[in-house]
Amino acid sequence: MVATRMRDTAFKRVLRTMRLGTAVKIEGPSGDLILQNDSTRAAVFLAGGIGITPFRSIVHWAAKDKLSNRIVLFYSNRRPEDAPFLAELQSLERDNPKYKLIASMTEMEKSHQPWNGETGLIDQGMLGRHLKGAASPIYYIAGPPAMVKGLHEMLSKAGINDDDIRAEEFAGY
């Protein structure tokens, strides 16, 4: 699957006006965000915006193959209407008892939809509330560069070993 957020950039303007069926050349994916083999350790996914794409694939795979890995997905967006795949990710919780979604919205005052979940940025307090009993988790981060950097720094300051943090930045083109 290829996913992108349609922003007003030169690339996205061309993409938006392309005729359906136009052939395109796509390179990638690049990076190495793959689920660890050690299913005794929880996988904690920290995603922002379109950075959800690799985690969506992993969560689908884990449900389909009934993997024994515990997966906790923290997914931050401005508003529910800005959150790609939100309903799908929520429904996957029914298919996989080892998977938990914690979605958080940062700009609900601008939303036209109701929201009963978390609000605010993903922070140490939010992680602490939802990761009780998670056995030495491995953290995976994907999203905009500033978010990835901030979450990586937060985890490092909390004493998480850098070997237990895997990150990918998603730049907007």
PDB file of C-alpha atoms in Angstrom:
ATOM      1  CA  MET A   1       0.000   0.000   0.000  1.00  0.00           C
ATOM      2  CA  VAL A   2       1.104   3.528  -0.732  1.00  0.00           C
ATOM      3  CA  ALA A   3      -0.327   6.264   1.461  1.00  0.00           C
ATOM      4  CA  THR A   4       0.188  10.010   1.529  1.00  0.00           C
ATOM      5  CA  ARG A   5      -1.434  13.050   3.039  1.00  0.00           C
ATOM      6  CA  MET A   6      -2.603  15.422   0.303  1.00  0.00           C
ATOM      7  CA  ARG A   7      -0.886  18.705   1.157  1.00  0.00           C
ATOM      8  CA  ASP A   8      -0.368  21.690  -1.129  1.00  0.00           C
ATOM      9  CA  THR A   9       3.077  20.866  -2.517  1.00  0.00           C
ATOM     10  CA  ALA A  10       4.243  20.669  -6.119  1.00  0.00           C
ATOM     11  CA  PHE A  11       4.452  16.879  -5.936  1.00  0.00           C
ATOM     12  CA  LYS A  12       0.963  16.521  -4.428  1.00  0.00           C
ATOM     13  CA  ARG A  13      -0.560  18.937  -6.968  1.00  0.00           C
ATOM     14  CA  VAL A  14       0.757  16.747  -9.796  1.00  0.00           C
ATOM     15  CA  LEU A  15      -0.432  13.626  -8.006  1.00  0.00           C
ATOM     16  CA  ARG A  16      -3.895  15.131  -7.472  1.00  0.00           C
ATOM     17  CA  THR A  17      -4.351  15.984 -11.170  1.00  0.00           C
ATOM     18  CA  MET A  18      -3.025  12.677 -12.544  1.00  0.00           C
ATOM     19  CA  ARG A  19      -5.499  10.604 -14.474  1.00  0.00           C
ATOM     20  CA  LEU A  20      -6.601   7.373 -12.809  1.00  0.00           C
ATOM     21  CA  GLY A  21      -4.512   4.536 -14.217  1.00  0.00           C
ATOM     22  CA  THR A  22      -1.420   6.658 -14.889  1.00  0.00           C
ATOM     23  CA  ALA A  23       1.732   4.563 -14.476  1.00  0.00           C
ATOM     24  CA  VAL A  24       4.105   5.796 -11.795  1.00  0.00           C
ATOM     25  CA  LYS A  25       7.486   4.592 -10.588  1.00  0.00           C
ATOM     26  CA  ILE A  26       7.754   4.227  -6.836  1.00  0.00           C
ATOM     27  CA  GLU A  27      10.932   3.445  -4.944  1.00  0.00           C
ATOM     28  CA  GLY A  28      10.923   1.826  -1.561  1.00  0.00           C
ATOM     29  CA  PRO A  29       9.884   1.155   0.978  1.00  0.00           C
ATOM     30  CA  SER A  30      13.071   2.127   2.725  1.00  0.00           C
ATOM     31  CA  GLY A  31      13.969   1.745   6.356  1.00  0.00           C
ATOM     32  CA  ASP A  32      13.732  -1.246   8.628  1.00  0.00           C
ATOM     33  CA  LEU A  33      10.702  -0.958  10.869  1.00  0.00           C
ATOM     34  CA  ILE A  34       9.976  -4.636  11.299  1.00  0.00           C
ATOM     35  CA  LEU A  35       8.434  -6.369  14.279  1.00  0.00           C
ATOM     36  CA  GLN A  36      10.973  -8.001  16.565  1.00  0.00           C
ATOM     37  CA  ASN A  37      11.107 -11.800  16.746  1.00  0.00           C
ATOM     38  CA  ASP A  38      11.108 -11.848  20.558  1.00  0.00           C
ATOM     39  CA  SER A  39       7.401 -12.099  21.365  1.00  0.00           C
ATOM     40  CA  THR A  40       8.094 -11.964  25.122  1.00  0.00           C
ATOM     41  CA  ARG A  41       8.789  -8.226  24.768  1.00  0.00           C
ATOM     42  CA  ALA A  42       5.968  -5.805  24.012  1.00  0.00           C
ATOM     43  CA  ALA A  43       6.170  -3.763  20.811  1.00  0.00           C
ATOM     44  CA  VAL A  44       5.235  -0.135  21.457  1.00  0.00           C
ATOM     45  CA  PHE A  45       4.469   1.815  18.297  1.00  0.00           C
ATOM     46  CA  LEU A  46       4.515   5.626  18.452  1.00  0.00           C
ATOM     47  CA  ALA A  47       2.992   7.111  15.290  1.00  0.00           C
ATOM     48  CA  GLY A  48       2.106  10.559  14.083  1.00  0.00           C
ATOM     49  CA  GLY A  49      -0.045  11.293  11.045  1.00  0.00           C
ATOM     50  CA  ILE A  50       0.884   9.372   7.906  1.00  0.00           C
ATOM     51  CA  GLY A  51       3.699   7.739   9.918  1.00  0.00           C
ATOM     52  CA  ILE A  52       0.992   5.214  10.788  1.00  0.00           C
ATOM     53  CA  THR A  53       1.522   3.443   7.445  1.00  0.00           C
ATOM     54  CA  PRO A  54       4.196   0.881   8.464  1.00  0.00           C
ATOM     55  CA  PHE A  55       2.432   0.168  11.748  1.00  0.00           C
ATOM     56  CA  ARG A  56      -0.892  -0.379   9.973  1.00  0.00           C
ATOM     57  CA  SER A  57       0.758  -3.119   7.916  1.00  0.00           C
ATOM     58  CA  ILE A  58       2.296  -4.764  10.980  1.00  0.00           C
ATOM     59  CA  VAL A  59      -0.965  -4.659  12.957  1.00  0.00           C
ATOM     60  CA  HIS A  60      -2.846  -6.252  10.020  1.00  0.00           C
ATOM     61  CA  TRP A  61      -0.201  -8.959   9.707  1.00  0.00           C
ATOM     62  CA  ALA A  62      -0.227  -9.668  13.456  1.00  0.00           C
ATOM     63  CA  ALA A  63      -4.030 -10.085  13.443  1.00  0.00           C
ATOM     64  CA  LYS A  64      -4.087 -12.206  10.276  1.00  0.00           C
ATOM     65  CA  ASP A  65      -1.323 -14.562  11.415  1.00  0.00           C
ATOM     66  CA  LYS A  66      -2.434 -14.516  15.066  1.00  0.00           C
ATOM     67  CA  LEU A  67       1.037 -13.507  16.263  1.00  0.00           C
ATOM     68  CA  SER A  68       1.693 -13.769  19.984  1.00  0.00           C
ATOM     69  CA  ASN A  69       3.434 -10.366  20.174  1.00  0.00           C
ATOM     70  CA  ARG A  70       1.809  -7.805  22.461  1.00  0.00           C
ATOM     71  CA  ILE A  71       1.426  -4.607  20.421  1.00  0.00           C
ATOM     72  CA  VAL A  72       0.491  -1.223  21.859  1.00  0.00           C
ATOM     73  CA  LEU A  73      -0.017   1.496  19.239  1.00  0.00           C
ATOM     74  CA  PHE A  74       0.012   5.149  20.279  1.00  0.00           C
ATOM     75  CA  TYR A  75      -1.328   7.194  17.356  1.00  0.00           C
ATOM     76  CA  SER A  76      -1.292  11.004  17.457  1.00  0.00           C
ATOM     77  CA  ASN A  77      -3.189  13.335  15.101  1.00  0.00           C
ATOM     78  CA  ARG A  78      -4.601  16.824  15.256  1.00  0.00           C
ATOM     79  CA  ARG A  79      -8.248  15.753  14.904  1.00  0.00           C
ATOM     80  CA  PRO A  80     -10.130  12.491  14.251  1.00  0.00           C
ATOM     81  CA  GLU A  81     -10.925  13.691  10.725  1.00  0.00           C
ATOM     82  CA  ASP A  82      -7.163  14.018  10.081  1.00  0.00           C
ATOM     83  CA  ALA A  83      -6.333  10.470  11.238  1.00  0.00           C
ATOM     84  CA  PRO A  84      -5.703   8.083   8.330  1.00  0.00           C
ATOM     85  CA  PHE A  85      -6.979   4.533   8.957  1.00  0.00           C
ATOM     86  CA  LEU A  86      -8.366   5.384  12.427  1.00  0.00           C
ATOM     87  CA  ALA A  87     -11.600   3.368  12.149  1.00  0.00           C
ATOM     88  CA  GLU A  88      -9.724   0.429  10.657  1.00  0.00           C
ATOM     89  CA  LEU A  89      -7.134   0.465  13.450  1.00  0.00           C
ATOM     90  CA  GLN A  90      -9.915   0.615  16.040  1.00  0.00           C
ATOM     91  CA  SER A  91     -11.697  -2.375  14.500  1.00  0.00           C
ATOM     92  CA  LEU A  92      -8.498  -4.450  14.483  1.00  0.00           C
ATOM     93  CA  GLU A  93      -8.616  -4.486  18.289  1.00  0.00           C
ATOM     94  CA  ARG A  94     -11.556  -6.899  17.988  1.00  0.00           C
ATOM     95  CA  ASP A  95      -9.499  -9.243  15.774  1.00  0.00           C
ATOM     96  CA  ASN A  96      -6.383  -9.344  17.941  1.00  0.00           C
ATOM     97  CA  PRO A  97      -6.574  -9.490  21.745  1.00  0.00           C
ATOM     98  CA  LYS A  98      -2.797  -8.829  21.898  1.00  0.00           C
ATOM     99  CA  TYR A  99      -3.210  -5.424  20.205  1.00  0.00           C
ATOM    100  CA  LYS A 100      -4.260  -2.165  21.868  1.00  0.00           C
ATOM    101  CA  LEU A 101      -4.755   1.227  20.164  1.00  0.00           C
ATOM    102  CA  ILE A 102      -4.332   4.467  22.079  1.00  0.00           C
ATOM    103  CA  ALA A 103      -5.247   7.306  19.749  1.00  0.00           C
ATOM    104  CA  SER A 104      -4.694  10.882  20.843  1.00  0.00           C
ATOM    105  CA  MET A 105      -5.848  14.164  19.314  1.00  0.00           C
ATOM    106  CA  THR A 106      -3.928  17.407  19.799  1.00  0.00           C
ATOM    107  CA  GLU A 107      -6.330  20.017  18.343  1.00  0.00           C
ATOM    108  CA  MET A 108      -9.831  18.918  19.289  1.00  0.00           C
ATOM    109  CA  GLU A 109     -10.939  22.550  19.552  1.00  0.00           C
ATOM    110  CA  LYS A 110     -10.765  22.622  15.718  1.00  0.00           C
ATOM    111  CA  SER A 111     -12.614  19.323  15.233  1.00  0.00           C
ATOM    112  CA  HIS A 112     -16.121  18.808  13.912  1.00  0.00           C
ATOM    113  CA  GLN A 113     -16.256  15.270  15.301  1.00  0.00           C
ATOM    114  CA  PRO A 114     -16.664  14.109  18.896  1.00  0.00           C
ATOM    115  CA  TRP A 115     -13.741  12.393  20.635  1.00  0.00           C
ATOM    116  CA  ASN A 116     -13.690  10.355  23.838  1.00  0.00           C
ATOM    117  CA  GLY A 117     -10.063   9.198  23.716  1.00  0.00           C
ATOM    118  CA  GLU A 118      -6.769  10.701  24.806  1.00  0.00           C
ATOM    119  CA  THR A 119      -5.919  14.304  23.991  1.00  0.00           C
ATOM    120  CA  GLY A 120      -2.557  16.004  23.827  1.00  0.00           C
ATOM    121  CA  LEU A 121       0.853  14.935  22.654  1.00  0.00           C
ATOM    122  CA  ILE A 122       2.227  11.481  23.356  1.00  0.00           C
ATOM    123  CA  ASP A 123       4.286  11.943  26.513  1.00  0.00           C
ATOM    124  CA  GLN A 124       5.774   9.946  29.363  1.00  0.00           C
ATOM    125  CA  GLY A 125       2.562  10.233  31.390  1.00  0.00           C
ATOM    126  CA  MET A 126       0.453   8.793  28.570  1.00  0.00           C
ATOM    127  CA  LEU A 127       2.906   5.931  28.073  1.00  0.00           C
ATOM    128  CA  GLY A 128       2.911   5.223  31.792  1.00  0.00           C
ATOM    129  CA  ARG A 129      -0.895   5.061  31.962  1.00  0.00           C
ATOM    130  CA  HIS A 130      -1.124   2.502  29.173  1.00  0.00           C
ATOM    131  CA  LEU A 131       2.050   0.408  29.452  1.00  0.00           C
ATOM    132  CA  LYS A 132       1.591  -1.068  32.902  1.00  0.00           C
ATOM    133  CA  GLY A 133       2.860  -4.635  32.807  1.00  0.00           C
ATOM    134  CA  ALA A 134       4.608  -4.274  29.432  1.00  0.00           C
ATOM    135  CA  ALA A 135       7.711  -6.439  29.695  1.00  0.00           C
ATOM    136  CA  SER A 136      10.824  -4.476  28.591  1.00  0.00           C
ATOM    137  CA  PRO A 137       9.196  -3.007  25.479  1.00  0.00           C
ATOM    138  CA  ILE A 138      10.857  -2.253  22.193  1.00  0.00           C
ATOM    139  CA  TYR A 139       9.812   1.183  20.932  1.00  0.00           C
ATOM    140  CA  TYR A 140       9.178   2.000  17.283  1.00  0.00           C
ATOM    141  CA  ILE A 141       8.648   5.616  16.191  1.00  0.00           C
ATOM    142  CA  ALA A 142       7.381   6.884  12.816  1.00  0.00           C
ATOM    143  CA  GLY A 143       6.107  10.301  11.862  1.00  0.00           C
ATOM    144  CA  PRO A 144       7.247  13.818  11.047  1.00  0.00           C
ATOM    145  CA  PRO A 145      10.943  14.502  11.802  1.00  0.00           C
ATOM    146  CA  ALA A 146      10.281  16.841  14.753  1.00  0.00           C
ATOM    147  CA  MET A 147       7.929  14.334  16.383  1.00  0.00           C
ATOM    148  CA  VAL A 148      10.340  11.439  15.883  1.00  0.00           C
ATOM    149  CA  LYS A 149      13.211  13.460  17.366  1.00  0.00           C
ATOM    150  CA  GLY A 150      11.118  14.613  20.341  1.00  0.00           C
ATOM    151  CA  LEU A 151       9.824  11.130  21.175  1.00  0.00           C
ATOM    152  CA  HIS A 152      13.289   9.616  20.805  1.00  0.00           C
ATOM    153  CA  GLU A 153      14.693  12.218  23.216  1.00  0.00           C
ATOM    154  CA  MET A 154      11.829  11.628  25.662  1.00  0.00           C
ATOM    155  CA  LEU A 155      12.463   7.866  25.671  1.00  0.00           C
ATOM    156  CA  SER A 156      16.214   8.364  26.077  1.00  0.00           C
ATOM    157  CA  LYS A 157      15.689  10.731  29.029  1.00  0.00           C
ATOM    158  CA  ALA A 158      13.386   8.097  30.568  1.00  0.00           C
ATOM    159  CA  GLY A 159      16.285   5.648  30.520  1.00  0.00           C
ATOM    160  CA  ILE A 160      15.274   3.555  27.514  1.00  0.00           C
ATOM    161  CA  ASN A 161      18.348   1.993  25.913  1.00  0.00           C
ATOM    162  CA  ASP A 162      18.936   3.223  22.366  1.00  0.00           C
ATOM    163  CA  ASP A 163      19.079  -0.419  21.201  1.00  0.00           C
ATOM    164  CA  ASP A 164      15.393  -0.654  22.169  1.00  0.00           C
ATOM    165  CA  ILE A 165      14.320   2.340  20.052  1.00  0.00           C
ATOM    166  CA  ARG A 166      13.756   2.077  16.295  1.00  0.00           C
ATOM    167  CA  ALA A 167      12.734   5.175  14.349  1.00  0.00           C
ATOM    168  CA  GLU A 168      11.785   6.348  10.856  1.00  0.00           C
ATOM    169  CA  GLU A 169      11.044   9.917   9.802  1.00  0.00           C
ATOM    170  CA  PHE A 170       8.323  10.687   7.266  1.00  0.00           C
ATOM    171  CA  ALA A 171       9.087  13.907   5.423  1.00  0.00           C
ATOM    172  CA  GLY A 172       6.309  15.729   3.574  1.00  0.00           C
ATOM    173  CA  TYR A 173       6.847  15.997  -0.168  1.00  0.00           C
TER     174      TYR A 173
END
